[in-house]
PDB file of C-alpha atoms (C1' of nucleotides) in Angstrom:
ATOM      1  CA  MET A   1     -38.126  18.557  30.873  1.00 45.00           C
ATOM      2  CA  ASP A   2     -41.638  17.988  29.629  1.00 46.00           C
ATOM      3  CA  ARG A   3     -42.717  21.470  30.631  1.00 52.00           C
ATOM      4  CA  PHE A   4     -43.711  22.631  27.164  1.00 65.00           C
ATOM      5  CA  GLY A   5     -45.176  19.342  26.090  1.00 89.00           C
ATOM      6  CA  ARG A   6     -44.597  16.563  23.667  1.00 95.00           C
ATOM      7  CA  LEU A   7     -45.487  17.298  20.053  1.00 97.00           C
ATOM      8  CA  GLY A   8     -48.649  15.500  18.946  1.00 97.00           C
ATOM      9  CA  HIS A   9     -50.137  13.954  15.857  1.00 97.00           C
ATOM     10  CA  SER A  10     -51.522  17.206  14.459  1.00 97.00           C
ATOM     11  CA  PHE A  11     -48.001  18.607  14.298  1.00 98.00           C
ATOM     12  CA  TYR A  12     -46.507  15.693  12.379  1.00 98.00           C
ATOM     13  CA  SER A  13     -49.436  15.331   9.968  1.00 98.00           C
ATOM     14  CA  GLN A  14     -48.690  18.691   8.360  1.00 98.00           C
ATOM     15  CA  PRO A  15     -46.981  18.821   4.939  1.00 98.00           C
ATOM     16  CA  THR A  16     -43.496  17.312   5.200  1.00 98.00           C
ATOM     17  CA  LEU A  17     -41.553  20.469   4.357  1.00 98.00           C
ATOM     18  CA  ILE A  18     -43.479  22.383   7.033  1.00 98.00           C
ATOM     19  CA  VAL A  19     -42.766  19.714   9.641  1.00 98.00           C
ATOM     20  CA  ALA A  20     -39.104  19.650   8.622  1.00 98.00           C
ATOM     21  CA  GLU A  21     -38.711  23.389   9.055  1.00 98.00           C
ATOM     22  CA  LEU A  22     -40.573  23.427  12.357  1.00 98.00           C
ATOM     23  CA  LEU A  23     -38.483  20.576  13.737  1.00 98.00           C
ATOM     24  CA  LEU A  24     -35.349  22.732  13.642  1.00 98.00           C
ATOM     25  CA  GLY A  25     -34.534  23.885  17.168  1.00 98.00           C
ATOM     26  CA  LYS A  26     -36.945  21.432  18.784  1.00 98.00           C
ATOM     27  CA  GLN A  27     -35.744  19.165  21.575  1.00 98.00           C
ATOM     28  CA  LEU A  28     -35.466  15.470  20.788  1.00 98.00           C
ATOM     29  CA  VAL A  29     -35.721  13.446  24.014  1.00 98.00           C
ATOM     30  CA  LYS A  30     -35.024   9.803  24.850  1.00 98.00           C
ATOM     31  CA  VAL A  31     -35.586   8.327  28.282  1.00 98.00           C
ATOM     32  CA  GLU A  32     -33.159   5.519  29.030  1.00 97.00           C
ATOM     33  CA  ARG A  33     -34.029   2.304  30.844  1.00 95.00           C
ATOM     34  CA  ASP A  34     -32.244   3.538  33.954  1.00 96.00           C
ATOM     35  CA  GLY A  35     -34.470   6.610  33.983  1.00 96.00           C
ATOM     36  CA  SER A  36     -31.813   9.036  32.790  1.00 97.00           C
ATOM     37  CA  THR A  37     -32.579  11.399  29.959  1.00 98.00           C
ATOM     38  CA  LEU A  38     -30.811  12.103  26.700  1.00 98.00           C
ATOM     39  CA  SER A  39     -31.761  15.175  24.733  1.00 98.00           C
ATOM     40  CA  GLY A  40     -30.560  17.476  22.013  1.00 98.00           C
ATOM     41  CA  LEU A  41     -31.729  20.306  19.799  1.00 98.00           C
ATOM     42  CA  ILE A  42     -32.387  19.339  16.194  1.00 98.00           C
ATOM     43  CA  THR A  43     -29.963  21.117  13.859  1.00 98.00           C
ATOM     44  CA  GLU A  44     -30.335  19.365  10.519  1.00 98.00           C
ATOM     45  CA  VAL A  45     -33.211  17.552   8.796  1.00 98.00           C
ATOM     46  CA  GLU A  46     -34.000  16.201   5.366  1.00 98.00           C
ATOM     47  CA  SER A  47     -37.382  15.520   3.716  1.00 98.00           C
ATOM     48  CA  TYR A  48     -38.433  12.465   1.710  1.00 98.00           C
ATOM     49  CA  ILE A  49     -41.865  12.935   0.206  1.00 98.00           C
ATOM     50  CA  GLY A  50     -44.044  10.179  -1.209  1.00 97.00           C
ATOM     51  CA  THR A  51     -43.748   7.613  -3.984  1.00 96.00           C
ATOM     52  CA  GLU A  52     -43.063  10.259  -6.630  1.00 96.00           C
ATOM     53  CA  ASP A  53     -39.871  11.379  -4.888  1.00 97.00           C
ATOM     54  CA  LEU A  54     -37.313   9.027  -6.446  1.00 97.00           C
ATOM     55  CA  ALA A  55     -34.941   9.534  -3.518  1.00 97.00           C
ATOM     56  CA  CYS A  56     -37.587   8.305  -1.050  1.00 98.00           C
ATOM     57  CA  HIS A  57     -37.412   4.695   0.117  1.00 98.00           C
ATOM     58  CA  ALA A  58     -41.116   4.400  -0.690  1.00 97.00           C
ATOM     59  CA  ARG A  59     -40.531   5.107  -4.404  1.00 97.00           C
ATOM     60  CA  ASN A  60     -41.214   1.472  -5.331  1.00 95.00           C
ATOM     61  CA  GLY A  61     -44.128   1.037  -2.964  1.00 96.00           C
ATOM     62  CA  ARG A  62     -44.472  -0.623   0.378  1.00 96.00           C
ATOM     63  CA  THR A  63     -41.892  -3.152   1.536  1.00 96.00           C
ATOM     64  CA  GLU A  64     -41.051  -4.756   4.848  1.00 96.00           C
ATOM     65  CA  ARG A  65     -38.306  -2.206   5.455  1.00 97.00           C
ATOM     66  CA  ASN A  66     -40.237   0.963   4.632  1.00 98.00           C
ATOM     67  CA  GLN A  67     -43.658   0.011   5.995  1.00 97.00           C
ATOM     68  CA  ALA A  68     -43.377   2.485   8.858  1.00 98.00           C
ATOM     69  CA  MET A  69     -43.533   5.351   6.372  1.00 98.00           C
ATOM     70  CA  PHE A  70     -47.016   4.234   5.358  1.00 98.00           C
ATOM     71  CA  GLY A  71     -48.246   4.481   8.930  1.00 97.00           C
ATOM     72  CA  LYS A  72     -49.485   7.363  11.050  1.00 98.00           C
ATOM     73  CA  ALA A  73     -47.647  10.653  11.212  1.00 98.00           C
ATOM     74  CA  GLY A  74     -45.542  10.958  14.327  1.00 98.00           C
ATOM     75  CA  LYS A  75     -44.229   7.408  14.223  1.00 98.00           C
ATOM     76  CA  ALA A  76     -40.553   6.593  13.825  1.00 98.00           C
ATOM     77  CA  TYR A  77     -39.099   5.029  10.693  1.00 98.00           C
ATOM     78  CA  VAL A  78     -35.732   3.487  11.593  1.00 98.00           C
ATOM     79  CA  TYR A  79     -33.610   1.536   9.121  1.00 98.00           C
ATOM     80  CA  PHE A  80     -30.149   0.027   8.805  1.00 98.00           C
ATOM     81  CA  THR A  81     -27.764   1.064   6.045  1.00 97.00           C
ATOM     82  CA  TYR A  82     -24.197   0.627   4.789  1.00 97.00           C
ATOM     83  CA  GLY A  83     -24.009  -2.506   6.911  1.00 96.00           C
ATOM     84  CA  ILE A  84     -23.188  -0.387   9.942  1.00 95.00           C
ATOM     85  CA  HIS A  85     -25.499   2.536  10.530  1.00 98.00           C
ATOM     86  CA  TRP A  86     -28.976   3.241  11.830  1.00 98.00           C
ATOM     87  CA  MET A  87     -31.052   6.135  10.452  1.00 98.00           C
ATOM     88  CA  PHE A  88     -33.899   7.791  12.288  1.00 98.00           C
ATOM     89  CA  ASN A  89     -36.847   9.381  10.484  1.00 98.00           C
ATOM     90  CA  ILE A  90     -40.168  10.818  11.628  1.00 98.00           C
ATOM     91  CA  VAL A  91     -43.241   9.939   9.549  1.00 98.00           C
ATOM     92  CA  THR A  92     -45.297  12.868   8.230  1.00 98.00           C
ATOM     93  CA  GLU A  93     -48.456  13.596   6.218  1.00 98.00           C
ATOM     94  CA  SER A  94     -51.651  11.526   6.270  1.00 97.00           C
ATOM     95  CA  GLU A  95     -51.666   7.784   6.809  1.00 96.00           C
ATOM     96  CA  GLY A  96     -50.931   5.972   3.562  1.00 93.00           C
ATOM     97  CA  MET A  97     -48.846   8.800   2.116  1.00 97.00           C
ATOM     98  CA  PRO A  98     -45.292   7.562   2.691  1.00 98.00           C
ATOM     99  CA  SER A  99     -43.266  10.589   3.698  1.00 98.00           C
ATOM    100  CA  ALA A 100     -40.784  11.312   6.453  1.00 98.00           C
ATOM    101  CA  VAL A 101     -38.189  13.669   7.837  1.00 98.00           C
ATOM    102  CA  LEU A 102     -34.680  12.297   8.418  1.00 98.00           C
ATOM    103  CA  VAL A 103     -32.933  13.720  11.485  1.00 98.00           C
ATOM    104  CA  ARG A 104     -29.339  14.374  10.430  1.00 98.00           C
ATOM    105  CA  GLY A 105     -27.985  16.143  13.468  1.00 98.00           C
ATOM    106  CA  VAL A 106     -28.651  17.427  16.979  1.00 98.00           C
ATOM    107  CA  THR A 107     -26.783  19.547  19.493  1.00 98.00           C
ATOM    108  CA  PRO A 108     -26.442  17.530  22.719  1.00 98.00           C
ATOM    109  CA  ILE A 109     -28.162  18.978  25.809  1.00 98.00           C
ATOM    110  CA  ASP A 110     -28.785  16.226  28.365  1.00 98.00           C
ATOM    111  CA  GLY A 111     -26.924  12.939  28.874  1.00 98.00           C
ATOM    112  CA  ILE A 112     -23.685  14.014  27.255  1.00 98.00           C
ATOM    113  CA  SER A 113     -21.626  11.593  29.356  1.00 97.00           C
ATOM    114  CA  THR A 114     -23.714   8.680  28.058  1.00 97.00           C
ATOM    115  CA  MET A 115     -23.216   9.901  24.500  1.00 98.00           C
ATOM    116  CA  ARG A 116     -19.458  10.063  25.055  1.00 97.00           C
ATOM    117  CA  GLN A 117     -19.520   6.455  26.236  1.00 97.00           C
ATOM    118  CA  ARG A 118     -21.435   5.274  23.192  1.00 97.00           C
ATOM    119  CA  ARG A 119     -19.304   7.155  20.720  1.00 97.00           C
ATOM    120  CA  GLN A 120     -15.567   7.253  20.631  1.00 92.00           C
ATOM    121  CA  SER A 121     -15.052  10.796  19.426  1.00 94.00           C
ATOM    122  CA  ASN A 122     -14.481  14.339  20.430  1.00 95.00           C
ATOM    123  CA  ASP A 123     -17.551  16.264  21.570  1.00 96.00           C
ATOM    124  CA  LYS A 124     -17.882  18.001  18.210  1.00 96.00           C
ATOM    125  CA  ASP A 125     -18.637  14.672  16.507  1.00 97.00           C
ATOM    126  CA  LEU A 126     -21.013  13.348  19.178  1.00 98.00           C
ATOM    127  CA  SER A 127     -24.220  13.739  17.167  1.00 98.00           C
ATOM    128  CA  ASN A 128     -23.548  15.910  14.108  1.00 98.00           C
ATOM    129  CA  GLY A 129     -24.498  13.270  11.544  1.00 98.00           C
ATOM    130  CA  PRO A 130     -27.505  10.975  10.993  1.00 98.00           C
ATOM    131  CA  ALA A 131     -25.722   7.821  12.196  1.00 98.00           C
ATOM    132  CA  LYS A 132     -23.631   9.585  14.807  1.00 98.00           C
ATOM    133  CA  PHE A 133     -26.833  10.856  16.356  1.00 98.00           C
ATOM    134  CA  THR A 134     -28.528   7.440  16.438  1.00 98.00           C
ATOM    135  CA  GLN A 135     -25.411   5.886  17.962  1.00 98.00           C
ATOM    136  CA  ALA A 136     -25.176   8.575  20.638  1.00 98.00           C
ATOM    137  CA  PHE A 137     -28.862   8.168  21.484  1.00 98.00           C
ATOM    138  CA  GLY A 138     -28.851   4.368  21.226  1.00 98.00           C
ATOM    139  CA  ILE A 139     -31.557   4.273  18.581  1.00 98.00           C
ATOM    140  CA  ASP A 140     -31.885   1.097  16.491  1.00 98.00           C
ATOM    141  CA  LEU A 141     -34.543  -1.164  14.966  1.00 98.00           C
ATOM    142  CA  ARG A 142     -36.299  -1.497  18.314  1.00 97.00           C
ATOM    143  CA  TRP A 143     -37.565   2.042  17.836  1.00 98.00           C
ATOM    144  CA  ASN A 144     -38.960   1.458  14.364  1.00 98.00           C
ATOM    145  CA  ASN A 145     -42.709   2.224  14.445  1.00 98.00           C
ATOM    146  CA  THR A 146     -42.453   3.893  17.858  1.00 98.00           C
ATOM    147  CA  ASN A 147     -45.225   6.438  18.222  1.00 98.00           C
ATOM    148  CA  LEU A 148     -43.528   9.670  19.333  1.00 98.00           C
ATOM    149  CA  CYS A 149     -46.954  11.110  20.230  1.00 97.00           C
ATOM    150  CA  ASP A 150     -47.743   8.382  22.750  1.00 97.00           C
ATOM    151  CA  PRO A 151     -47.346   9.793  26.288  1.00 95.00           C
ATOM    152  CA  LYS A 152     -45.838   6.448  27.300  1.00 95.00           C
ATOM    153  CA  SER A 153     -43.150   6.283  24.626  1.00 97.00           C
ATOM    154  CA  ASP A 154     -39.541   6.737  25.685  1.00 97.00           C
ATOM    155  CA  LEU A 155     -38.771   8.756  22.571  1.00 98.00           C
ATOM    156  CA  TYR A 156     -40.423  12.043  21.706  1.00 98.00           C
ATOM    157  CA  ILE A 157     -39.943  15.638  20.654  1.00 98.00           C
ATOM    158  CA  ASN A 158     -40.454  18.495  23.025  1.00 96.00           C
ATOM    159  CA  ASP A 159     -41.781  21.861  21.891  1.00 95.00           C
ATOM    160  CA  LEU A 160     -39.614  24.464  23.583  1.00 93.00           C
ATOM    161  CA  ASP A 161     -41.847  27.234  22.256  1.00 89.00           C
ATOM    162  CA  GLN A 162     -38.894  28.892  20.536  1.00 93.00           C
ATOM    163  CA  LYS A 163     -38.756  30.646  17.208  1.00 96.00           C
ATOM    164  CA  THR A 164     -37.414  28.536  14.327  1.00 97.00           C
ATOM    165  CA  PRO A 165     -33.708  29.303  14.047  1.00 98.00           C
ATOM    166  CA  MET A 166     -32.137  30.661  10.855  1.00 98.00           C
ATOM    167  CA  PHE A 167     -31.300  27.861   8.430  1.00 98.00           C
ATOM    168  CA  VAL A 168     -30.100  27.140   4.897  1.00 98.00           C
ATOM    169  CA  LYS A 169     -31.725  24.905   2.291  1.00 98.00           C
ATOM    170  CA  SER A 170     -29.542  22.571   0.215  1.00 97.00           C
ATOM    171  CA  PRO A 171     -29.916  19.478  -1.968  1.00 97.00           C
ATOM    172  CA  ARG A 172     -30.155  16.264   0.002  1.00 98.00           C
ATOM    173  CA  ILE A 173     -26.987  14.424   1.010  1.00 98.00           C
ATOM    174  CA  GLY A 174     -25.837  11.024  -0.218  1.00 97.00           C
ATOM    175  CA  ILE A 175     -28.424  10.406  -2.955  1.00 96.00           C
ATOM    176  CA  ASP A 176     -26.103  10.796  -5.957  1.00 94.00           C
ATOM    177  CA  ARG A 177     -27.794   8.195  -8.116  1.00 93.00           C
ATOM    178  CA  THR A 178     -31.232   9.797  -7.834  1.00 96.00           C
ATOM    179  CA  PRO A 179     -32.468  11.321 -11.117  1.00 95.00           C
ATOM    180  CA  GLU A 180     -33.518  14.926 -11.523  1.00 95.00           C
ATOM    181  CA  PRO A 181     -35.489  16.846 -10.540  1.00 96.00           C
ATOM    182  CA  TRP A 182     -35.366  15.012  -7.225  1.00 97.00           C
ATOM    183  CA  LEU A 183     -31.581  15.115  -6.961  1.00 96.00           C
ATOM    184  CA  SER A 184     -31.596  18.901  -6.786  1.00 96.00           C
ATOM    185  CA  LYS A 185     -34.629  19.496  -4.582  1.00 98.00           C
ATOM    186  CA  PRO A 186     -33.405  21.768  -1.753  1.00 98.00           C
ATOM    187  CA  TRP A 187     -34.936  19.578   0.930  1.00 98.00           C
ATOM    188  CA  ASN A 188     -32.008  19.525   3.356  1.00 98.00           C
ATOM    189  CA  PHE A 189     -32.505  22.145   6.059  1.00 98.00           C
ATOM    190  CA  LYS A 190     -29.580  23.016   8.292  1.00 98.00           C
ATOM    191  CA  VAL A 191     -29.416  25.535  11.103  1.00 98.00           C
ATOM    192  CA  ILE A 192     -26.831  28.277  10.597  1.00 97.00           C
ATOM    193  CA  GLY A 193     -23.999  28.429  13.082  1.00 84.00           C
TER     194      GLY A 193
ATOM    195  C1'  DG B   1      -9.645   8.723  -1.326  1.00 68.85           C
ATOM    196  C1'  DC B   2     -11.520   4.574   0.254  1.00 68.85           C
ATOM    197  C1'  DA B   3     -12.554   0.384   3.303  1.00 68.85           C
ATOM    198  C1'  DA B   4     -15.856  -1.335   6.609  1.00 68.85           C
ATOM    199  C1'  DT B   5     -19.852  -4.314   6.798  1.00 68.85           C
ATOM    200  C1'  DG B   6     -24.494  -6.549   5.906  1.00 68.85           C
ATOM    201  C1'  DA B   7     -29.433  -5.846   4.734  1.00 68.85           C
ATOM    202  C1'  DT B   8     -32.228  -4.878   0.837  1.00 68.85           C
ATOM    203  C1'  DA B   9     -34.026  -4.959  -3.777  1.00 68.85           C
ATOM    204  C1'  DC B  10     -34.198  -6.677  -8.010  1.00 68.85           C
ATOM    205  C1'  DA B  11     -32.623  -9.345 -11.929  1.00 68.85           C
ATOM    206  C1'  DG B  12     -32.416 -13.917 -13.791  1.00 68.85           C
TER     207       DG B  12
ATOM    208  C1'  DT C   1     -29.720 -17.488  -5.603  1.00 68.85           C
ATOM    209  C1'  DG C   2     -26.354 -13.804  -7.009  1.00 68.85           C
ATOM    210  C1'  DT C   3     -24.966  -9.164  -6.711  1.00 68.85           C
ATOM    211  C1'  DA C   4     -25.117  -4.009  -7.062  1.00 68.85           C
ATOM    212  C1'  DT C   5     -26.353  -0.630  -4.153  1.00 68.85           C
ATOM    213  C1'  DC C   6     -26.673   1.952  -0.077  1.00 68.85           C
ATOM    214  C1'  DA C   7     -30.524   8.836   2.999  1.00 68.85           C
ATOM    215  C1'  DT C   8     -22.495   7.023   6.398  1.00 68.85           C
ATOM    216  C1'  DT C   9     -18.482   7.197   9.030  1.00 68.85           C
ATOM    217  C1'  DG C  10     -13.733   7.263  10.156  1.00 68.85           C
ATOM    218  C1'  DC C  11      -9.179   6.610   8.942  1.00 68.85           C
ATOM    219  C1'  DT C  12      -5.242   7.292   5.417  1.00 68.85           C
TER     220       DT C  12
END
DNA sequence: GCAATGATACAG
DNA sequence: TGTATCATTGCT
């Protein structure tokens, strides 16, 4: 599982759009308390870049909710929204520059039976959305600020040493009230097929 | 097309 | 302290 190695801080500290593109096709892994493993290949990501980006949660500066984004690259920023859903982001750039990549979908690889238990859906809808994915993987506030680079952390991303798959760029999803030019920035990357 | 469901942010 | 909003999902 860990054969190709966990991605480290130097990977995540690259410019956000670079990290976002390179994350496509990488293997997101979570080790459960019982020792079993959940994993999936990242299929869709979205970038939120700094205080200038008016769609980014850090647009109004640091708050209790978004403080993880101001931390080191490679840490998780997890937040609750719509009263129901958890969202999982990976912090990018240098410390103090609040930017992150939202994981919006993965293709399940390991632990599919666990994902089926946690979600009541057909296999197609197991993890093909930002909150579907966190529910399938059991990710919530407890993973906020988790350092994905730490060899001891139960959540990390594995470099499979594969070429970045073909993908399309689109405007970001669900940010309708964001003013231009940020509304139209093609910062949603989605693998084709 | 819209309800669910509650934390967050900001106005007053 | 009140309330509009929300980086969504699932059902009608």
